[in-house]
XYZ file of C-alpha atoms in Angstrom:
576
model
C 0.000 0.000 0.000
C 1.514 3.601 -1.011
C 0.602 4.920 2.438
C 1.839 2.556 4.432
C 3.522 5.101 6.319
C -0.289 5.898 7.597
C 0.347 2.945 10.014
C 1.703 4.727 12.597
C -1.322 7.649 12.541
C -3.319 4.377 13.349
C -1.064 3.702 16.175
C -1.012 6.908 18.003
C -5.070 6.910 17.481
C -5.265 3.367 19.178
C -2.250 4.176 21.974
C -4.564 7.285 23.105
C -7.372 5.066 23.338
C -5.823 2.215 25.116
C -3.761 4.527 27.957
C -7.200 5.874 28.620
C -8.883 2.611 29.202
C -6.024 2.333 31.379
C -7.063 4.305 33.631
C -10.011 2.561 34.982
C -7.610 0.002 36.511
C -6.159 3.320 39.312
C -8.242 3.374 42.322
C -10.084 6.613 42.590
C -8.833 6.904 46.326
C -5.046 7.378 45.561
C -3.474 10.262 46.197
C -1.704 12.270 43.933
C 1.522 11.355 44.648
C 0.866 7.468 44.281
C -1.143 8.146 41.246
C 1.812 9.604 39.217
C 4.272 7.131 40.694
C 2.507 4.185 39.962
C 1.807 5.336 36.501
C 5.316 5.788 35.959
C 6.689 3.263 37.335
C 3.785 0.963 35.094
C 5.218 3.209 31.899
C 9.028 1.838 32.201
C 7.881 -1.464 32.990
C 5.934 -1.391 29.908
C 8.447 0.069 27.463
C 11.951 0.013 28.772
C 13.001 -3.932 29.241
C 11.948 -4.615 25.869
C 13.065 -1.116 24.641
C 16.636 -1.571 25.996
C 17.229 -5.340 24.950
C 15.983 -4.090 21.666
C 18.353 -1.573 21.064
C 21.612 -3.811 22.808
C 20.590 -6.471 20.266
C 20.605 -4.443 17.004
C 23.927 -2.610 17.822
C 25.464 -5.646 18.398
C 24.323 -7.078 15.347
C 25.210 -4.361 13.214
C 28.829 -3.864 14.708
C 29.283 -7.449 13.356
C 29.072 -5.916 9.887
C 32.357 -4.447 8.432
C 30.537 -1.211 7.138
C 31.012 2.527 8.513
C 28.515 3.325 11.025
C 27.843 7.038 11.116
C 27.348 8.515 14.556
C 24.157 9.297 13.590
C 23.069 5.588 14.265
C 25.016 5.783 17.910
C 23.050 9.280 18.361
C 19.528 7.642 17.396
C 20.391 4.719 19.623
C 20.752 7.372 22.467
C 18.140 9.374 22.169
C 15.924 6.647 21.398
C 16.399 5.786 25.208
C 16.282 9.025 26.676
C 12.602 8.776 24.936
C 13.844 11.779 22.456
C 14.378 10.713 18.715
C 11.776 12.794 17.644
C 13.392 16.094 18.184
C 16.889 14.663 17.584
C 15.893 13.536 14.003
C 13.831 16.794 13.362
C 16.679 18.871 14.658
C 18.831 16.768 12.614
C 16.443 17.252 9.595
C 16.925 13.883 8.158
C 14.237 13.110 5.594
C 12.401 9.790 7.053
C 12.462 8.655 3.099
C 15.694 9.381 2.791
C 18.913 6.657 2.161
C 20.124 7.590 5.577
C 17.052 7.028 7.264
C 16.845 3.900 5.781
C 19.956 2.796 6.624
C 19.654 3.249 10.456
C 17.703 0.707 12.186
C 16.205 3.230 14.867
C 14.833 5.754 12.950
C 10.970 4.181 13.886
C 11.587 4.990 17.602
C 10.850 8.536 16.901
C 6.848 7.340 16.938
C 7.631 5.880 20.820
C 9.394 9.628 21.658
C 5.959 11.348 20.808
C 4.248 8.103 22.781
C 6.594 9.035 26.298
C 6.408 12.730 25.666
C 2.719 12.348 25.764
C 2.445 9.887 28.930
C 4.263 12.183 30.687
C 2.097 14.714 30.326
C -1.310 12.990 30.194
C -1.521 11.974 33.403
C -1.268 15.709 34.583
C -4.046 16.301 32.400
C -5.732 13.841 33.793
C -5.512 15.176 37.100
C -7.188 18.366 36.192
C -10.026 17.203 34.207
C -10.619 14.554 36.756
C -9.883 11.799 33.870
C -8.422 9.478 36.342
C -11.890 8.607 38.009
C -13.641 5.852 35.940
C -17.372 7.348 36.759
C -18.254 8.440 33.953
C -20.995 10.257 34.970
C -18.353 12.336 36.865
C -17.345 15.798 35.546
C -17.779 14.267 31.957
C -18.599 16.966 29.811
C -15.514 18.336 32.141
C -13.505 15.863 30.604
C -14.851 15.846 27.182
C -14.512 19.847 26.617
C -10.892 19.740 27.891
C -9.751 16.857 25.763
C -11.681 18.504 22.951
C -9.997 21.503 23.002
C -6.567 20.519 23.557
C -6.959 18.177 20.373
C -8.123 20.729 18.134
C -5.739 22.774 19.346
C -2.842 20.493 18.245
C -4.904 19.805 15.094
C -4.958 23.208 13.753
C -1.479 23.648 14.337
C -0.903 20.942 12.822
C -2.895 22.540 10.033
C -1.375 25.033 9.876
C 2.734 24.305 10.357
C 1.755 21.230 7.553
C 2.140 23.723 4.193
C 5.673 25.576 6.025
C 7.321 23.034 7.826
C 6.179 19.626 6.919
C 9.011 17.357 9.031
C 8.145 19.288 12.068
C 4.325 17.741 12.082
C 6.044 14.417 10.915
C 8.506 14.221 14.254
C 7.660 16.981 16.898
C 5.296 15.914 19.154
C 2.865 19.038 20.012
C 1.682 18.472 16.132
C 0.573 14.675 16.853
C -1.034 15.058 20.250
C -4.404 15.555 18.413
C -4.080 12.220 16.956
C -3.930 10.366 20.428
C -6.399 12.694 22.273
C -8.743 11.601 19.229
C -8.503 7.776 21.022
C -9.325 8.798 24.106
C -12.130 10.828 22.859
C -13.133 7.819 21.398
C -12.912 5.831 24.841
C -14.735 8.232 26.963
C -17.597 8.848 24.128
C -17.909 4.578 23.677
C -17.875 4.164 27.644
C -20.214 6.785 28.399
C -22.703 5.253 25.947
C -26.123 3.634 27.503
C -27.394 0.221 27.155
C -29.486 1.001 24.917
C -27.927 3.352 22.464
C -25.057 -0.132 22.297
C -27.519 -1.411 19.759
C -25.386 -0.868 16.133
C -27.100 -1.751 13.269
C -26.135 -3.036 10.089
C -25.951 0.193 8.470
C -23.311 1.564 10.757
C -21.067 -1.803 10.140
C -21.338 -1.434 6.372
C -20.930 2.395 6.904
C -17.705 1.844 8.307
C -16.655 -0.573 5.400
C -17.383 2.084 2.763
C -14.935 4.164 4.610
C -12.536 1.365 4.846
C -12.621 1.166 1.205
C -12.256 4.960 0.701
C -8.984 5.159 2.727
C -7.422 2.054 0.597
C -8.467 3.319 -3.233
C -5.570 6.402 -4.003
C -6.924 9.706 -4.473
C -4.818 12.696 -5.624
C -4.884 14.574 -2.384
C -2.464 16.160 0.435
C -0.853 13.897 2.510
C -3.006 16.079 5.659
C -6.289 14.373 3.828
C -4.897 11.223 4.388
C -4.037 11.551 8.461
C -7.119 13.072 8.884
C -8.869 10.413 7.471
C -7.180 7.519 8.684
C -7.013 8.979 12.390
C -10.814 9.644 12.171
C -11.416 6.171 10.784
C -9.080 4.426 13.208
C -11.295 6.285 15.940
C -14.586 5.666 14.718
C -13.671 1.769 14.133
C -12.359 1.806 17.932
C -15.658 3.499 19.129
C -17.657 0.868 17.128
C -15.946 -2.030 18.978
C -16.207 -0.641 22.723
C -20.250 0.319 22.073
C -20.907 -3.171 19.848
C -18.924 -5.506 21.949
C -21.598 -8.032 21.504
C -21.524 -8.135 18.286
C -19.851 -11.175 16.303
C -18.518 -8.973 14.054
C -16.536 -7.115 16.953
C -16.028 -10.515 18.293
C -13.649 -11.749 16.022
C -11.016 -9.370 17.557
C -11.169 -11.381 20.742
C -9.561 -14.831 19.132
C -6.092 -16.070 20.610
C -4.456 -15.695 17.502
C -5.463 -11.946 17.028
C -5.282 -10.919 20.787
C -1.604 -12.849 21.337
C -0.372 -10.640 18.188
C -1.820 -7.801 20.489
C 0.108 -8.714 22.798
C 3.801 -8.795 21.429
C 2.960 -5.504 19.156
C 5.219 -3.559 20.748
C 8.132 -5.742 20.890
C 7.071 -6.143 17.218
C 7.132 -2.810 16.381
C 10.446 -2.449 18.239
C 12.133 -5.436 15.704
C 10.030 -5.235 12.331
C 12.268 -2.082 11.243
C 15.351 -3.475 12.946
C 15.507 -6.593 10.677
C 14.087 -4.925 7.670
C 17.658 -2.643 7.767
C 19.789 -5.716 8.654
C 18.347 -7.819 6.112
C 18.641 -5.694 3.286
C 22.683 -4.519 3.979
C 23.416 -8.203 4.498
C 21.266 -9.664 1.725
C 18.893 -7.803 0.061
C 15.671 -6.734 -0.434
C 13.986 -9.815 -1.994
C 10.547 -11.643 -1.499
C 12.458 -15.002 0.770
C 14.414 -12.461 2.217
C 11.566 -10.120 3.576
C 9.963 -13.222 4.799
C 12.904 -14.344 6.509
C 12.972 -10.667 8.158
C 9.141 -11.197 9.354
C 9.812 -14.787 10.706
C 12.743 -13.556 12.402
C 10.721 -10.446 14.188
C 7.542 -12.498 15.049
C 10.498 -14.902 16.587
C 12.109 -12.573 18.528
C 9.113 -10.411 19.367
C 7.509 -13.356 21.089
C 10.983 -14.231 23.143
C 10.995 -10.606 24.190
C 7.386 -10.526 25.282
C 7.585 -14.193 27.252
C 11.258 -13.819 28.520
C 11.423 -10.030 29.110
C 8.372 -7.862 29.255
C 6.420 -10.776 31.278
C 9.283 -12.066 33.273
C 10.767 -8.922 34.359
C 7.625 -6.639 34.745
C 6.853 -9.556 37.380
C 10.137 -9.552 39.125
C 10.167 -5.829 39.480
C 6.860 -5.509 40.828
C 8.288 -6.639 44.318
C 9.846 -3.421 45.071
C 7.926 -0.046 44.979
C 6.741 2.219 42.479
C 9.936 5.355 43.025
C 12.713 2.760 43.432
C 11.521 1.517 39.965
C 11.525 5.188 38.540
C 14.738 5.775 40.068
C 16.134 2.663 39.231
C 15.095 3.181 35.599
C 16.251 6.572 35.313
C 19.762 5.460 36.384
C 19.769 2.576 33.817
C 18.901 5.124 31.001
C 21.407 7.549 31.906
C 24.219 4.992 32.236
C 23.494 3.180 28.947
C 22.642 6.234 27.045
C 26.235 7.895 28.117
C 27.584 4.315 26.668
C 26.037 4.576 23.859
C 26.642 8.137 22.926
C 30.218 8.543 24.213
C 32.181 4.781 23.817
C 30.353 2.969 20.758
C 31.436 5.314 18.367
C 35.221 4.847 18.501
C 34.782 0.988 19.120
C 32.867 0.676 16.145
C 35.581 1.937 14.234
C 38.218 0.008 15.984
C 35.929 -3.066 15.661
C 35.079 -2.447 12.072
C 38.555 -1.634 11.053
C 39.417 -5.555 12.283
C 36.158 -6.894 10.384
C 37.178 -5.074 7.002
C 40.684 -6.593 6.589
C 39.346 -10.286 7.371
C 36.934 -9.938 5.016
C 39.165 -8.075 2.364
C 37.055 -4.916 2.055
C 39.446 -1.405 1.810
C 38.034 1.001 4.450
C 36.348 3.963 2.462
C 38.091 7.282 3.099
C 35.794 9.475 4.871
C 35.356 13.094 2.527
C 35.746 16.224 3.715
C 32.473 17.819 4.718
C 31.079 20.833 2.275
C 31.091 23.523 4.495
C 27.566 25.103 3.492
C 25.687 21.878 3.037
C 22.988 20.651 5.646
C 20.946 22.578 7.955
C 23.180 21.069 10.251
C 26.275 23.151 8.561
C 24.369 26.155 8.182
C 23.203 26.909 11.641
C 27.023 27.248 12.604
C 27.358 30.266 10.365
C 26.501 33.251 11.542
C 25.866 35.042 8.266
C 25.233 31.754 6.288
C 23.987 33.616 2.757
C 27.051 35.885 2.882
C 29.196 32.915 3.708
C 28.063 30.501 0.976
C 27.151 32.938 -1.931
C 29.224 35.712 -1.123
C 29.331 39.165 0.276
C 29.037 41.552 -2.863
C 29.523 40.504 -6.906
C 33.819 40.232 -6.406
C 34.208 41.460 -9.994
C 36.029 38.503 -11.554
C 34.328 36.282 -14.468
C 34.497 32.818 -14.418
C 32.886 32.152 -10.646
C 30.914 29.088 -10.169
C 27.484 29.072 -8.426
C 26.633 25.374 -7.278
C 23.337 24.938 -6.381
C 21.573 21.724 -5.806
C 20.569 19.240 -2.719
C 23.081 16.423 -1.382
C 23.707 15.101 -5.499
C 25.092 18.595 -5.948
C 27.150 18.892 -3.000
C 29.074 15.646 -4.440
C 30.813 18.117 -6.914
C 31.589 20.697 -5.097
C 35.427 19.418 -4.445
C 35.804 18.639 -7.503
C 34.601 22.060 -9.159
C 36.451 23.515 -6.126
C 39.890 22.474 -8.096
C 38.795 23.418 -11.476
C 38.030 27.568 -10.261
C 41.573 27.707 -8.184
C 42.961 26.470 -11.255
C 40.749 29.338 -12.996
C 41.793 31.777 -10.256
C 37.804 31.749 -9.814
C 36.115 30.666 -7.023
C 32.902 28.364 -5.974
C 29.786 29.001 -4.088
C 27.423 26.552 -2.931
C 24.237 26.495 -0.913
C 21.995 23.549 0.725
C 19.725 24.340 3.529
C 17.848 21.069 3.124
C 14.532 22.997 3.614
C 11.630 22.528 1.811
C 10.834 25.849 1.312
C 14.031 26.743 -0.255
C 15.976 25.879 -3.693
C 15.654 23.400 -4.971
C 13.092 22.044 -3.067
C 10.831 24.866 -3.742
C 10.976 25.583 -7.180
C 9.278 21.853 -7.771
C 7.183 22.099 -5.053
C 5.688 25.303 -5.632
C 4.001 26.632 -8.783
C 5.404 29.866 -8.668
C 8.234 29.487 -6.166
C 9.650 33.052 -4.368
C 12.992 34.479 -4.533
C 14.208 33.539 -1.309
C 17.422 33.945 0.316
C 19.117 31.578 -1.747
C 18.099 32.898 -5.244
C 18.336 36.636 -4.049
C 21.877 36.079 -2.790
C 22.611 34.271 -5.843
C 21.236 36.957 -7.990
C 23.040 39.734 -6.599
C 25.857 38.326 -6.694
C 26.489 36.143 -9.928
C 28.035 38.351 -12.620
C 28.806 38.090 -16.252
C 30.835 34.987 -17.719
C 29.559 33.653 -14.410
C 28.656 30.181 -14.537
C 25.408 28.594 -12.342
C 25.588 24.584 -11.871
C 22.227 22.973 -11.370
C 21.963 19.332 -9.551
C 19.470 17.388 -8.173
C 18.264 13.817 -7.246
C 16.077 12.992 -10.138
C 13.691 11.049 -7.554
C 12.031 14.786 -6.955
C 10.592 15.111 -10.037
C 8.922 11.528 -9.728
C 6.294 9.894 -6.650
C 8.830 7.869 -5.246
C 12.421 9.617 -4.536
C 14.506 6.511 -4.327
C 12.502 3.943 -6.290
C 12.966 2.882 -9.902
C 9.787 3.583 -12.438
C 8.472 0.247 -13.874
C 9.571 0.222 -17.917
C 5.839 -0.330 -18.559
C 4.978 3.298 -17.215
C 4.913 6.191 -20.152
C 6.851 9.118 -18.478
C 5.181 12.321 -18.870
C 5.303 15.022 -17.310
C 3.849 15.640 -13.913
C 3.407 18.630 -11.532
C 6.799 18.811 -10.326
C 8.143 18.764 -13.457
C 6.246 21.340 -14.864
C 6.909 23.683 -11.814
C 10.320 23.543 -11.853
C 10.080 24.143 -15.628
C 8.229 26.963 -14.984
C 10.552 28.521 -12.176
C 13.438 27.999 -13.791
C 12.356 29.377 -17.198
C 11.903 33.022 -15.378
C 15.586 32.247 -13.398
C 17.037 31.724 -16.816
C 15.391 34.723 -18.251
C 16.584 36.876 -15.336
C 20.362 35.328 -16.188
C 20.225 35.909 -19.906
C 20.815 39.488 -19.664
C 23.929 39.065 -17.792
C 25.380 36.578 -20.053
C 25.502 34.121 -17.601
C 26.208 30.149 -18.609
C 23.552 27.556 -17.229
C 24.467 24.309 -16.417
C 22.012 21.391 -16.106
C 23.304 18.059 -14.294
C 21.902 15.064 -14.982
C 21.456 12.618 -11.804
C 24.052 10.152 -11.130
C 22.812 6.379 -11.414
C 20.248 5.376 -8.798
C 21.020 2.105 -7.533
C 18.045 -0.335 -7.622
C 17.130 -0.650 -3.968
C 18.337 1.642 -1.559
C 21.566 0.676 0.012
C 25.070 1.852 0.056
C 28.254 1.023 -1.853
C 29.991 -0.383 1.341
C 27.450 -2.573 1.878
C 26.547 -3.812 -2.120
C 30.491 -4.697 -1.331
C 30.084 -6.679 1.712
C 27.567 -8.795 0.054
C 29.472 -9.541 -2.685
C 32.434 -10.496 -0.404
C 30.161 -12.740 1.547
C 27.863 -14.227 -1.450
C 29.878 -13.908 -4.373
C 26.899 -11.590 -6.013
C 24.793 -8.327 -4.912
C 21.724 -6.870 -6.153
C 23.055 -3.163 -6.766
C 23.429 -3.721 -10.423
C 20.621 -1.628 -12.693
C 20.431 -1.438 -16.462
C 21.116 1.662 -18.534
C 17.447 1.611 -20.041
C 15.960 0.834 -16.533
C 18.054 4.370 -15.148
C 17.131 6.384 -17.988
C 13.688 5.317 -17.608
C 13.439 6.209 -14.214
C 15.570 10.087 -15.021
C 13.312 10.690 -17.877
C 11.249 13.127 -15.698
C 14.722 15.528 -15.252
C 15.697 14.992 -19.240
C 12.345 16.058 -20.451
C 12.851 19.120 -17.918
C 16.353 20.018 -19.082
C 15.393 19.334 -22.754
C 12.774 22.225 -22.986
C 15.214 24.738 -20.944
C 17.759 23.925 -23.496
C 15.602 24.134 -26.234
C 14.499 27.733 -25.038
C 17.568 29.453 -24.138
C 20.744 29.101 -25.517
C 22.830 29.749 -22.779
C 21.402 26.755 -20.934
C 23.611 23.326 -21.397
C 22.755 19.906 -19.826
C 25.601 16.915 -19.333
């Protein structure tokens, strides 16, 4: 399914739901005091056995493989315990589609950061609103106003940041609240229902089929119409089953085999990803190996759920509700320091060892591009002036780079042509949306911002500006091959960056300035690095990182046509 991804809306729906029905297991009479400690304590017996095996497991898998591991996978690691890969991979601003993300097997734990940040608020919210008592008829309108408005709150922020700043209501939590306050809207509304109004008829089952079917068929619509919907669905389905229990169409949710899935779904969701990224660097994406990644998380998943999460929540339980907190807390710290300070330079060491046995050369690590990343560019304090230049410097022959992370790969070399020139090279990559390049296929008619000003002001005559890009922009899926039965025409994005940089061009012309177009570099047929399509090869005597010419082309076609009718138009405009 395209929107797979849509999964995890689904999840935060149902979590909201559940940790509200929750609540009807806390005696009304405890204080405050034990209230928050025992739902604490209950919280890292839940997650943090299973969470912490998890996370000991896959590093030590992945250290057995002779392949650099960026400290990005060490940082995920870390703040995946401290309950905080959400903001770290925002603040990071790595693209959750992107051949990084799906190279490090933690990226998913940024979905169990919004989860924590949210228990440890809801149960002061519940507090207030007097949530915690399970009378219903007690302050319930209470409770049903103040959920109510701090949902639609987070919704029409959501709303709102979704057009500017699209990872931020991905990863930051604020922006997803509304998703899991919609579950336990859903509780409260099902378990305040009367006997009588329980009675669901027919209509309202086939009611919610129709809807099922409208979120599977595609429709051409914003990727907000499609959380909306699926949250509101996921809601109305989980309202359906706590008013119609008695139904045997509700009733199929309570047999073993469904309800013991239930039950290891977390340690599930904690492995699925895991394997999936260890699978494919050691052998592949394939259809036997994808199964052997599900049989090996359903395995695993189950000895997690028997071994740790029943085992140890039991053994635990003997000693009270702080020392577990405390004890917790300590645990976290101590492994999270480990993990962020010493793993890094053992994995080297380790990997160094692993390399030579297995006859791979260790890559040599580039230099970085000093103005590429949003990373880079929050460490400058003038960052336009520093990549693009104060004022025009007067000399012809200067080089304007401009492009995402398949530009910045020729910077060093273009870098040696202009000191050979006696030029020199600017290049720009803020890795936001809202800027070039990202913008100018995004948008219909994209602003001169920051990047294009600068750029404008400064680029002079016999100037040369170097456009590069991954093709994948200009196509649905950024890092998956077209099938050679699809015509390629163009779409949208293509047309809008036509369109945007027809007026650039036009604004260039008069200045005599050269254009150059880039064509993308091959795209490898599943995503993957070149360490790793080595390792396999060392290891199987084959890989699966070959592609053929036509199938490449094919998938470019979207860029040529692009380049083709800017060449076509303006003569100063080139494309290799």
């Amino acid at each position: 399914m395209a929107n797979g991804y849509l999964g995890v809306d689904c999840f935060f729906v149902i979590s909201g739901f559940v940790i509200s029905m929750s609540f009807q297991y806390y005696s009304p009479k405890l204080s405050i005091y034990d209230f928050l400690s025992k739902f604490y304590a209950n919280r890292f017996k839940r997650l943090y056995p299973a969470l912490i095996l998890c996370i000991g497991i896959s590093l030590f898998l992945f250290l057995l493989i002779p392949i650099t591991h960026p400290k990005e996978l060490f940082s995920t690691a870390t703040f995946s315990l401290l309950g905080l890969a959400n903001f770290y991979l925002y603040i990071t601003n790595l693209d959750y589609f992107s051949l990084d993300s799906q190279l490090n097997p933690f990226t998913h734990t940024w979905s169990l950061g919004v989860e924590e940040q949210f228990y440890f608020l809801f149960p002061l919210l519940a507090l207030s609103i007097g949530i915690t008592r399970f009378d219903f008829r007690y302050r319930y309108k209470l409770k049903m106003i103040g959920l109510s408005f701090l949902g639609l709150l987070s919704f029409c922020a959501y709303i709102y940041k979704s057009g500017s700043d699209p990872s931020a209501v991905f990863y930051i939590s604020p922006y997803r609240f509304w998703e899991i306050l919609l579950g336990a809207i859903s509780f409260y509304m099902a378990s305040n229902q009367s006997q009588k109004s329980r009675s669901v008829n027919q209509v309202k089952v086939f009611l919610v089929f129709l809807l099922i079917v409208l979120f599977i068929v595609p429709l051409n619509m914003p990727a907000v119409f499609y959380v909306t919907k699926t949250c509101f669905i996921t809601a109305y389905l989980l309202f359906l089953i706590k008013s119609a229990s008695e139904y045997p169409s509700t009733k199929i949710l309570s047999y073993s085999g469904l309800r013991y899935i239930g039950k290891i779904s977390y340690s599930l969701y904690l492995y699925h990803w895991i394997f999936y990224v260890f699978i494919g660097i050691v052998v592949g994406h394939s259809t036997s190996s994808l199964l052997a990644s599900l049989i090996f998380t359903v395995f695993l998943a189950s000895l997690s759920y028997h071994f740790v999460e029943l085992r140890l929540r039991s053994y635990v339980n003997r000693y009270k509700d702080i020392k577990i907190i405390a004890l917790g807390l300590l645990v976290t710290l101590v492994l999270s320091c480990i993990t962020y300070y010493k793993l890094p330079s053992l994995s080297l060491s380790y990997k160094s060892t692993l390399s030579k046995s297995y006859g791979i050369s260790e890559m040599l690590k580039g230099k970085e591009v000093k103005c590429h990343g949003a990373l880079a560019i929050k460490k400058l304090k003038r960052p336009y002036k520093e990549c693009l230049g104060y004022n025009p410097n007067g000399s012809k022959g200067d080089i304007f780079l401009l492009g995402d992370s398949h530009g910045a790969q020729f910077y060093f070399s273009l870098k040696k042509i202009s000191e050979r020139n006696k030029s020199e090279i600017f290049f720009m990559n803020t890795e936001d949306m809202n800027h070039f390049p990202y913008s100018f296929w995004n948008k219909e008619n994209a602003s001169e911002q920051d990047i294009i000003k600068t750029t404008l002001r400064n680029i002079e005559t016999g100037d040369y500006l170097i456009i590069a890009f991954h093709r994948g922009y200009l196509n649905k899926n950024r890092d998956k091959h077209l099938s050679m039965n699809i015509e390629i025409k163009t779409n949208t994005q293509t047309q809008n960056f036509i369109h945007n940089m027809d007026k650039l061009i036009e604004k260039l012309k008069v200045r005599n300035v050269s254009i150059i177009l880039v064509l993308d570099t091959p795209l490898l047929p599943q995503v993957s690095s070149i360490e790793t399509c080595l390792f396999r090869s060392r290891i199987w005597g084959n890989n699966d990182c070959r592609i053929q010419k036509s199938q490449d082309l094919h998938t470019r076609r979207r860029q040529e046509i692009a380049y083709l009718k800017l060449k076509e138009k303006h003569p100063n405009t080139v494309s290799i």
